CSV table of C-alpha atoms in Angstrom, one decimal:
chain,number,residue,atom,x,y,z
A,1,MET,CA,72.2,35.2,112.4
A,2,ARG,CA,74.5,38.2,113.2
A,3,ALA,CA,75.0,40.5,109.8
A,4,ALA,CA,76.2,44.4,109.2
A,5,VAL,CA,72.8,46.2,108.7
A,6,TYR,CA,72.9,49.6,106.9
A,7,HIS,CA,70.7,52.1,108.8
A,8,GLY,CA,71.9,55.2,107.0
A,9,PRO,CA,75.0,57.3,106.3
A,10,LYS,CA,77.9,56.0,108.3
A,11,ASP,CA,75.3,54.0,110.5
A,12,VAL,CA,75.9,50.5,110.0
A,13,ARG,CA,75.1,48.2,112.9
A,14,ILE,CA,75.8,44.3,114.1
A,15,GLU,CA,72.8,42.9,114.4
A,16,GLU,CA,70.6,39.6,114.9
A,17,VAL,CA,69.1,39.0,111.3
A,18,ALA,CA,67.0,36.0,110.4
A,19,ASP,CA,69.4,33.3,108.8
A,20,PRO,CA,68.9,33.1,104.8
A,21,ARG,CA,67.1,30.4,103.6
A,22,ILE,CA,66.9,28.1,100.1
A,23,GLU,CA,64.7,30.0,98.0
A,24,GLN,CA,65.2,28.7,94.7
A,25,PRO,CA,66.4,24.8,93.8
A,26,GLY,CA,69.8,26.5,92.1
A,27,ASP,CA,70.6,28.3,95.7
A,28,VAL,CA,73.3,27.4,98.2
A,29,ILE,CA,73.7,28.7,101.8
A,30,ILE,CA,77.1,29.8,102.6
A,31,LYS,CA,79.1,30.1,106.2
A,32,MET,CA,81.3,33.2,105.9
A,33,ILE,CA,84.6,32.1,106.4
A,34,THR,CA,86.4,35.3,105.9
A,35,THR,CA,84.7,38.2,104.0
A,36,SER,CA,86.9,41.5,103.0
A,37,MET,CA,85.6,45.4,102.9
A,38,CYS,CA,85.8,46.6,99.0
A,39,GLY,CA,86.3,50.4,98.2
A,40,SER,CA,83.1,50.3,96.6
A,41,ASP,CA,81.3,49.5,100.2
A,42,LEU,CA,82.3,53.0,101.1
A,43,TYR,CA,79.5,54.1,98.5
A,44,LEU,CA,76.9,52.5,100.8
A,45,TYR,CA,78.5,53.2,104.0
A,46,ASN,CA,78.8,57.0,103.1
A,47,GLY,CA,75.4,57.4,102.1
A,48,GLU,CA,76.0,58.3,98.9
A,49,VAL,CA,74.0,55.9,97.0
A,50,GLU,CA,70.9,55.6,99.2
A,51,GLU,CA,68.2,55.2,96.5
A,52,LEU,CA,69.8,51.8,96.0
A,53,VAL,CA,69.4,50.6,99.9
A,54,ALA,CA,66.7,50.1,102.3
A,55,PRO,CA,67.7,51.5,105.5
A,56,GLY,CA,67.3,48.7,108.4
A,57,HIS,CA,67.3,46.0,105.9
A,58,THR,CA,70.2,45.8,103.4
A,59,THR,CA,73.5,44.2,104.4
A,60,LEU,CA,76.6,45.1,102.9
A,61,GLY,CA,79.7,43.1,101.4
A,62,HIS,CA,80.8,41.3,98.3
A,63,GLU,CA,83.6,39.2,98.8
A,64,ILE,CA,83.9,36.1,100.5
A,65,CYS,CA,85.6,32.7,101.2
A,66,GLY,CA,82.9,30.4,102.8
A,67,GLU,CA,81.7,27.0,103.1
A,68,VAL,CA,78.5,25.2,101.7
A,69,VAL,CA,76.2,24.5,104.6
A,70,GLU,CA,73.0,23.7,102.3
A,71,VAL,CA,72.2,23.0,98.7
A,72,GLY,CA,68.8,23.3,96.9
A,73,SER,CA,67.5,20.4,94.9
A,74,ALA,CA,68.9,21.4,91.8
A,75,VAL,CA,72.5,22.1,92.8
A,76,ASN,CA,74.7,19.7,90.9
A,77,ARG,CA,78.2,21.1,91.4
A,78,PHE,CA,78.6,21.6,95.1
A,79,ALA,CA,77.9,19.6,98.1
A,80,VAL,CA,77.9,20.7,101.7
A,81,GLY,CA,81.1,21.0,103.0
A,82,ASP,CA,82.8,22.6,100.0
A,83,ARG,CA,85.1,25.7,100.2
A,84,VAL,CA,84.0,28.5,97.8
A,85,THR,CA,83.8,32.1,96.9
A,86,PHE,CA,81.5,34.0,94.2
A,87,PRO,CA,82.2,37.2,91.9
A,88,TYR,CA,80.3,39.9,93.2
A,89,SER,CA,77.5,39.7,90.8
A,90,VAL,CA,75.3,36.7,90.2
A,91,SER,CA,75.5,35.5,86.3
A,92,CYS,CA,73.8,32.6,84.8
A,93,GLY,CA,76.4,31.7,82.3
A,94,ARG,CA,73.5,31.4,79.6
A,95,CYS,CA,71.8,34.3,78.7
A,96,GLN,CA,72.9,36.6,75.8
A,97,SER,CA,74.5,39.0,78.1
A,98,CYS,CA,76.9,36.2,79.6
A,99,ARG,CA,77.3,34.4,76.3
A,100,VAL,CA,79.4,37.6,75.3
A,101,GLY,CA,81.7,37.9,78.5
A,102,GLN,CA,79.3,40.4,80.2
A,103,THR,CA,78.3,38.3,83.2
A,104,ALA,CA,77.7,41.8,85.4
A,105,HIS,CA,75.0,42.7,83.0
A,106,CYS,CA,73.2,38.9,83.4
A,107,LEU,CA,69.8,39.1,82.2
A,108,THR,CA,68.3,36.2,84.3
A,109,SER,CA,69.6,37.5,88.0
A,110,GLY,CA,68.8,41.2,86.7
A,111,LYS,CA,72.6,42.5,87.4
A,112,ALA,CA,71.9,41.3,91.2
A,113,ILE,CA,75.0,42.0,93.1
A,114,TYR,CA,75.5,40.7,96.7
A,115,GLY,CA,75.1,43.3,99.2
A,116,PHE,CA,74.3,45.9,97.0
A,117,GLY,CA,70.9,46.9,98.1
A,118,THR,CA,67.5,46.7,96.6
A,119,ALA,CA,68.4,48.0,93.3
A,120,PHE,CA,70.7,45.0,92.6
A,121,GLY,CA,68.6,42.0,93.3
A,122,ASP,CA,68.1,42.7,97.0
A,123,LEU,CA,70.8,39.8,97.9
A,124,GLY,CA,72.1,39.7,101.3
A,125,GLY,CA,76.1,40.3,101.6
A,126,SER,CA,78.8,38.8,102.7
A,127,HIS,CA,79.2,40.6,105.9
A,128,ALA,CA,77.1,38.0,107.9
A,129,GLU,CA,77.5,35.0,109.2
A,130,TYR,CA,75.6,33.3,106.2
A,131,VAL,CA,74.5,34.5,103.0
A,132,ARG,CA,72.5,33.1,100.0
A,133,SER,CA,73.6,32.4,97.0
A,134,PRO,CA,71.4,32.0,93.9
A,135,LEU,CA,72.4,30.1,90.4
A,136,ALA,CA,75.1,28.2,92.5
A,137,ASP,CA,75.9,26.2,89.8
A,138,ASP,CA,76.7,28.8,87.3
A,139,HIS,CA,78.7,31.5,89.0
A,140,LEU,CA,79.8,29.7,92.3
A,141,GLU,CA,83.6,28.8,92.4
A,142,HIS,CA,85.5,25.8,94.4
A,143,VAL,CA,88.8,27.1,96.1
A,144,PRO,CA,91.6,25.4,95.7
A,145,ASP,CA,93.1,23.6,98.8
A,146,SER,CA,96.5,25.6,98.2
A,147,LEU,CA,94.6,28.9,98.7
A,148,PRO,CA,94.3,30.0,102.2
A,149,ASP,CA,91.5,32.1,103.9
A,150,ASP,CA,92.8,35.2,103.9
A,151,VAL,CA,93.3,35.4,99.9
A,152,VAL,CA,90.5,34.1,98.6
A,153,PRO,CA,87.9,37.2,99.5
A,154,PHE,CA,90.3,39.0,96.7
A,155,LEU,CA,88.8,36.9,94.2
A,156,SER,CA,85.1,38.0,94.3
A,157,CYS,CA,86.5,41.6,93.3
A,158,ASN,CA,89.6,43.3,94.0
A,159,LEU,CA,92.0,41.1,91.7
A,160,PRO,CA,89.5,40.1,88.6
A,161,ALA,CA,88.9,43.9,88.2
A,162,ALA,CA,92.7,44.7,88.6
A,163,ALA,CA,93.2,42.1,86.1
A,164,ILE,CA,90.6,42.9,83.5
A,165,ALA,CA,91.4,47.1,83.7
A,166,VAL,CA,95.2,46.0,83.3
A,167,HIS,CA,94.5,43.6,80.3
A,168,ALA,CA,91.9,46.0,78.8
A,169,ALA,CA,94.8,48.6,78.7
A,170,GLU,CA,96.9,46.6,76.3
A,171,ILE,CA,100.0,47.5,77.6
A,172,GLU,CA,103.2,47.2,75.5
A,173,LEU,CA,106.8,46.5,76.8
A,174,THR,CA,107.9,49.9,76.7
A,175,ASP,CA,104.9,51.6,77.1
A,176,THR,CA,104.8,54.4,80.2
A,177,VAL,CA,102.2,53.9,82.7
A,178,ALA,CA,100.1,56.0,85.0
A,179,VAL,CA,98.3,54.3,87.6
A,180,VAL,CA,95.4,56.7,89.0
A,181,GLY,CA,94.1,55.5,92.6
A,182,CYS,CA,96.3,53.4,95.0
A,183,GLY,CA,93.9,51.9,96.9
A,184,ALA,CA,94.0,48.0,97.2
A,185,THR,CA,92.8,47.1,93.8
A,186,GLY,CA,95.0,50.2,92.3
A,187,LEU,CA,98.0,48.5,93.9
A,188,LEU,CA,97.2,45.1,92.6
A,189,ALA,CA,96.9,46.6,89.1
A,190,LEU,CA,100.2,48.6,89.6
A,191,ASP,CA,101.9,45.1,90.7
A,192,LEU,CA,100.7,43.6,87.5
A,193,ILE,CA,101.5,46.2,85.2
A,194,ARG,CA,105.4,46.0,86.4
A,195,ARG,CA,105.4,42.7,85.2
A,196,HIS,CA,104.1,43.9,81.4
A,197,THR,CA,106.5,47.1,81.1
A,198,ASN,CA,110.4,48.0,81.4
A,199,ALA,CA,109.1,51.6,81.1
A,200,THR,CA,108.4,54.5,83.9
A,201,VAL,CA,105.1,53.6,85.6
A,202,TYR,CA,103.9,57.0,87.8
A,203,ALA,CA,101.5,56.2,91.0
A,204,PHE,CA,99.0,59.3,91.6
A,205,ASP,CA,97.1,59.1,94.7
A,206,PRO,CA,96.7,62.1,97.3
A,207,VAL,CA,97.4,59.7,100.7
A,208,PRO,CA,101.1,59.7,101.0
A,209,PHE,CA,101.3,56.0,102.7
A,210,ARG,CA,99.5,55.0,99.6
A,211,ARG,CA,102.1,56.7,97.4
A,212,LYS,CA,104.7,54.9,99.5
A,213,ARG,CA,103.5,51.7,98.9
A,214,ALA,CA,103.3,52.1,95.4
A,215,GLU,CA,107.0,53.4,95.5
A,216,VAL,CA,108.0,50.1,96.8
A,217,LEU,CA,106.2,48.5,94.1
A,218,GLY,CA,108.6,50.2,91.6
A,219,ALA,CA,106.3,53.3,90.5
A,220,VAL,CA,107.2,57.1,90.9
A,221,PRO,CA,105.2,58.1,93.2
A,222,MET,CA,103.3,61.3,92.2
A,223,ASP,CA,101.0,63.5,94.8
A,224,ALA,CA,97.6,63.7,93.2
A,225,SER,CA,96.2,66.2,95.9
A,226,ALA,CA,94.6,69.4,94.7
A,227,ASP,CA,97.5,71.7,96.0
A,228,ALA,CA,100.0,69.8,94.0
A,229,VAL,CA,98.1,67.7,91.2
A,230,ASP,CA,99.0,70.3,88.5
A,231,THR,CA,102.8,70.1,89.2
A,232,SER,CA,102.6,66.4,89.3
A,233,ILE,CA,100.8,66.7,86.0
A,234,GLN,CA,103.8,68.8,84.2
A,235,ALA,CA,106.3,66.4,85.7
A,236,VAL,CA,105.2,63.6,83.8
A,237,LEU,CA,104.7,66.2,80.6
A,238,ASP,CA,108.3,67.0,80.9
A,239,ALA,CA,109.6,63.3,81.5
A,240,THR,CA,107.5,62.5,78.1
A,241,HIS,CA,108.8,65.4,76.1
A,242,GLY,CA,105.5,66.9,76.7
A,243,LEU,CA,103.4,64.0,75.4
A,244,GLY,CA,102.1,62.1,78.2
A,245,VAL,CA,101.8,58.5,78.9
A,246,HIS,CA,100.9,55.9,76.8
A,247,LYS,CA,98.3,54.3,79.3
A,248,VAL,CA,96.3,54.9,82.0
A,249,VAL,CA,95.0,52.6,84.5
A,250,GLU,CA,92.5,54.6,86.6
A,251,PHE,CA,91.2,53.1,90.0
A,252,ALA,CA,89.7,56.4,92.1
A,253,GLY,CA,86.2,56.2,90.8
A,254,ARG,CA,85.8,60.0,90.7
A,255,GLY,CA,85.2,62.8,88.3
A,256,ASP,CA,88.4,64.7,89.1
A,257,ALA,CA,90.4,61.4,88.5
A,258,PHE,CA,88.9,61.1,85.2
A,259,ASP,CA,90.2,64.5,84.1
A,260,LEU,CA,93.3,63.6,85.4
A,261,SER,CA,93.6,60.8,83.4
A,262,VAL,CA,92.6,62.6,80.5
A,263,ALA,CA,95.6,65.2,81.2
A,264,LEU,CA,98.0,62.6,81.6
A,265,ALA,CA,97.3,60.1,78.7
A,266,ARG,CA,99.4,61.3,75.3
A,267,PRO,CA,97.7,61.5,71.8
A,268,GLY,CA,96.6,58.0,70.8
A,269,GLY,CA,96.6,57.0,74.1
A,270,THR,CA,94.5,54.5,76.3
A,271,ILE,CA,92.4,55.3,79.7
A,272,SER,CA,91.3,52.0,80.9
A,273,GLY,CA,88.8,52.8,83.8
A,274,GLY,CA,88.4,50.3,86.5
A,275,GLY,CA,87.2,52.8,88.9
A,276,VAL,CA,83.4,53.0,90.2
A,277,TYR,CA,82.1,56.5,88.8
A,278,LEU,CA,78.6,57.3,90.4
A,279,GLU,CA,78.5,61.0,89.7
A,280,ARG,CA,76.0,61.8,87.1
A,281,ASP,CA,76.6,65.4,86.6
A,282,HIS,CA,80.2,65.7,86.1
A,283,PRO,CA,81.0,67.7,82.8
A,284,VAL,CA,83.6,65.8,80.6
A,285,SER,CA,85.8,67.5,78.0
A,286,LEU,CA,85.0,65.7,74.7
A,287,PHE,CA,87.2,67.9,73.0
A,288,ASP,CA,90.4,67.1,74.9
A,289,MET,CA,89.6,63.5,74.3
A,290,HIS,CA,88.7,63.8,70.7
A,291,PHE,CA,91.8,65.9,69.7
A,292,LYS,CA,93.7,63.5,71.8
A,293,ASN,CA,92.5,60.5,69.7
A,294,LEU,CA,92.1,58.7,73.3
A,295,ARG,CA,91.1,55.2,73.5
A,296,LEU,CA,88.6,54.8,76.4
A,297,VAL,CA,87.5,51.5,78.0
A,298,LEU,CA,85.7,51.4,81.0
A,299,ASN,CA,85.6,48.4,83.3
A,300,GLY,CA,84.1,49.8,86.7
A,301,PHE,CA,81.1,47.5,86.4
A,302,ALA,CA,83.6,44.7,86.3
A,303,ASN,CA,82.7,41.5,84.5
A,304,ALA,CA,84.4,39.5,87.6
A,305,HIS,CA,83.2,36.2,86.9
A,306,THR,CA,85.3,36.0,83.7
A,307,ALA,CA,88.3,37.0,85.0
A,308,GLN,CA,88.0,34.7,88.4
A,309,ARG,CA,90.0,31.9,87.6
A,310,HIS,CA,92.7,33.7,85.6
A,311,ALA,CA,92.9,35.4,89.1
A,312,MET,CA,93.1,32.2,91.1
A,313,GLN,CA,96.3,31.1,88.5
A,314,LEU,CA,97.9,34.7,89.2
A,315,ILE,CA,98.2,33.5,93.0
A,316,GLU,CA,98.5,29.8,92.8
A,317,ASN,CA,101.3,30.6,90.4
A,318,ASN,CA,103.1,32.9,92.6
A,319,VAL,CA,102.7,36.1,90.2
A,320,ILE,CA,101.1,38.2,92.9
A,321,ASP,CA,100.2,38.0,96.5
A,322,PRO,CA,97.4,40.1,97.2
A,323,THR,CA,97.7,39.8,101.1
A,324,ALA,CA,100.5,42.5,100.5
A,325,VAL,CA,97.6,45.0,100.6
A,326,LEU,CA,95.8,43.5,103.4
A,327,THR,CA,96.7,45.7,106.4
A,328,HIS,CA,93.8,45.4,109.1
A,329,ARG,CA,91.9,42.1,110.5
A,330,VAL,CA,89.0,42.4,112.2
A,331,SER,CA,86.0,40.5,113.4
A,332,LEU,CA,82.7,41.3,112.7
A,333,SER,CA,81.5,43.1,115.4
A,334,GLU,CA,84.5,45.4,115.0
A,335,LEU,CA,83.2,46.4,111.3
A,336,PRO,CA,81.8,49.5,111.9
A,337,SER,CA,84.6,51.1,113.3
A,338,ALA,CA,86.9,49.6,110.5
A,339,ALA,CA,84.5,51.2,108.0
A,340,GLU,CA,85.0,54.4,109.8
A,341,GLN,CA,88.8,54.2,109.6
A,342,PHE,CA,88.7,53.1,105.8
A,343,THR,CA,86.3,56.0,104.9
A,344,THR,CA,88.4,58.6,106.6
A,345,ARG,CA,92.0,57.1,105.1
A,346,GLU,CA,93.3,56.5,108.5
A,347,GLU,CA,97.2,56.3,108.2
A,348,GLY,CA,97.7,52.5,107.1
A,349,PHE,CA,94.6,51.7,105.9
A,350,LEU,CA,94.0,49.9,102.6
A,351,LYS,CA,92.0,47.0,103.3
A,352,ALA,CA,90.3,45.0,106.2
A,353,LEU,CA,89.8,41.1,106.4
A,354,ILE,CA,86.8,40.1,108.3
A,355,THR,CA,86.4,36.8,110.3
A,356,PRO,CA,83.1,35.8,112.4
């Protein structure tokens, strides 16, 4: 089969690799119908987590709409021909972590993540014609007929992550809110937030076209580029009588974005961090957080399985249309060039749908 194989920083190649096979009785093999690129894929693409991957071996991707083409002998919930999706991480539903909703920390799977390298289970990714899904009965989900193929990959990561972060922020009707990071997941979160509050929502991002997207959704666009961010912070403080916003929902996943979130939050405010932080040595001001009495909830390693069915309902009930952030459609063979467009923040690029 063809798959996107990591060979080094910004060197992903579409190559012929061995087809996945049933390895355990609970496995299924899925044929990819559609998949997509997530912002967290760029950490691998750019070589920022080389200790996690095996060059020439690791295949990428963790979002999917697929068709079951083979089932293991112990699989009961799925049959050949079923249309399915999975959360980005594999979970058993029975271990101590899963029983308290921490499915991304499943003890049975060892925190296995599709397409995220040898350190996370060495599972093949969804940027391939076929993928093996272990513990299928426990974490795979049937896809309702009402959901089209181009919507389904959002259920693996983006939309559950957005819903989890918004829920954790506990936004009230009159709360002012700042969204930091207006990529695909941040914009989905912003769309949900507008349904929770009648107050002002500020959208911070350094990329102009992303701020324009946020403005269309009803937010006040704020420039988060290095030479403008201090002015933007002051504008929010001026508009909130020097206090800052009640809630911050962060999806940039960088140290400077976290610092911005702390600066924007008012005393007693909440920061709900949905970004994926990989910086291990970024200095954090405990002083500022302590003396502001901030409530901090981090959700970057999102327990997507716990929110996946809720995300389905949001789409089925026409609460949200995630394809609004889908800007590009490419074939698997075009994935390397699309990944380069994504990482350089080419004008107009938010998210790409990938077909075989």
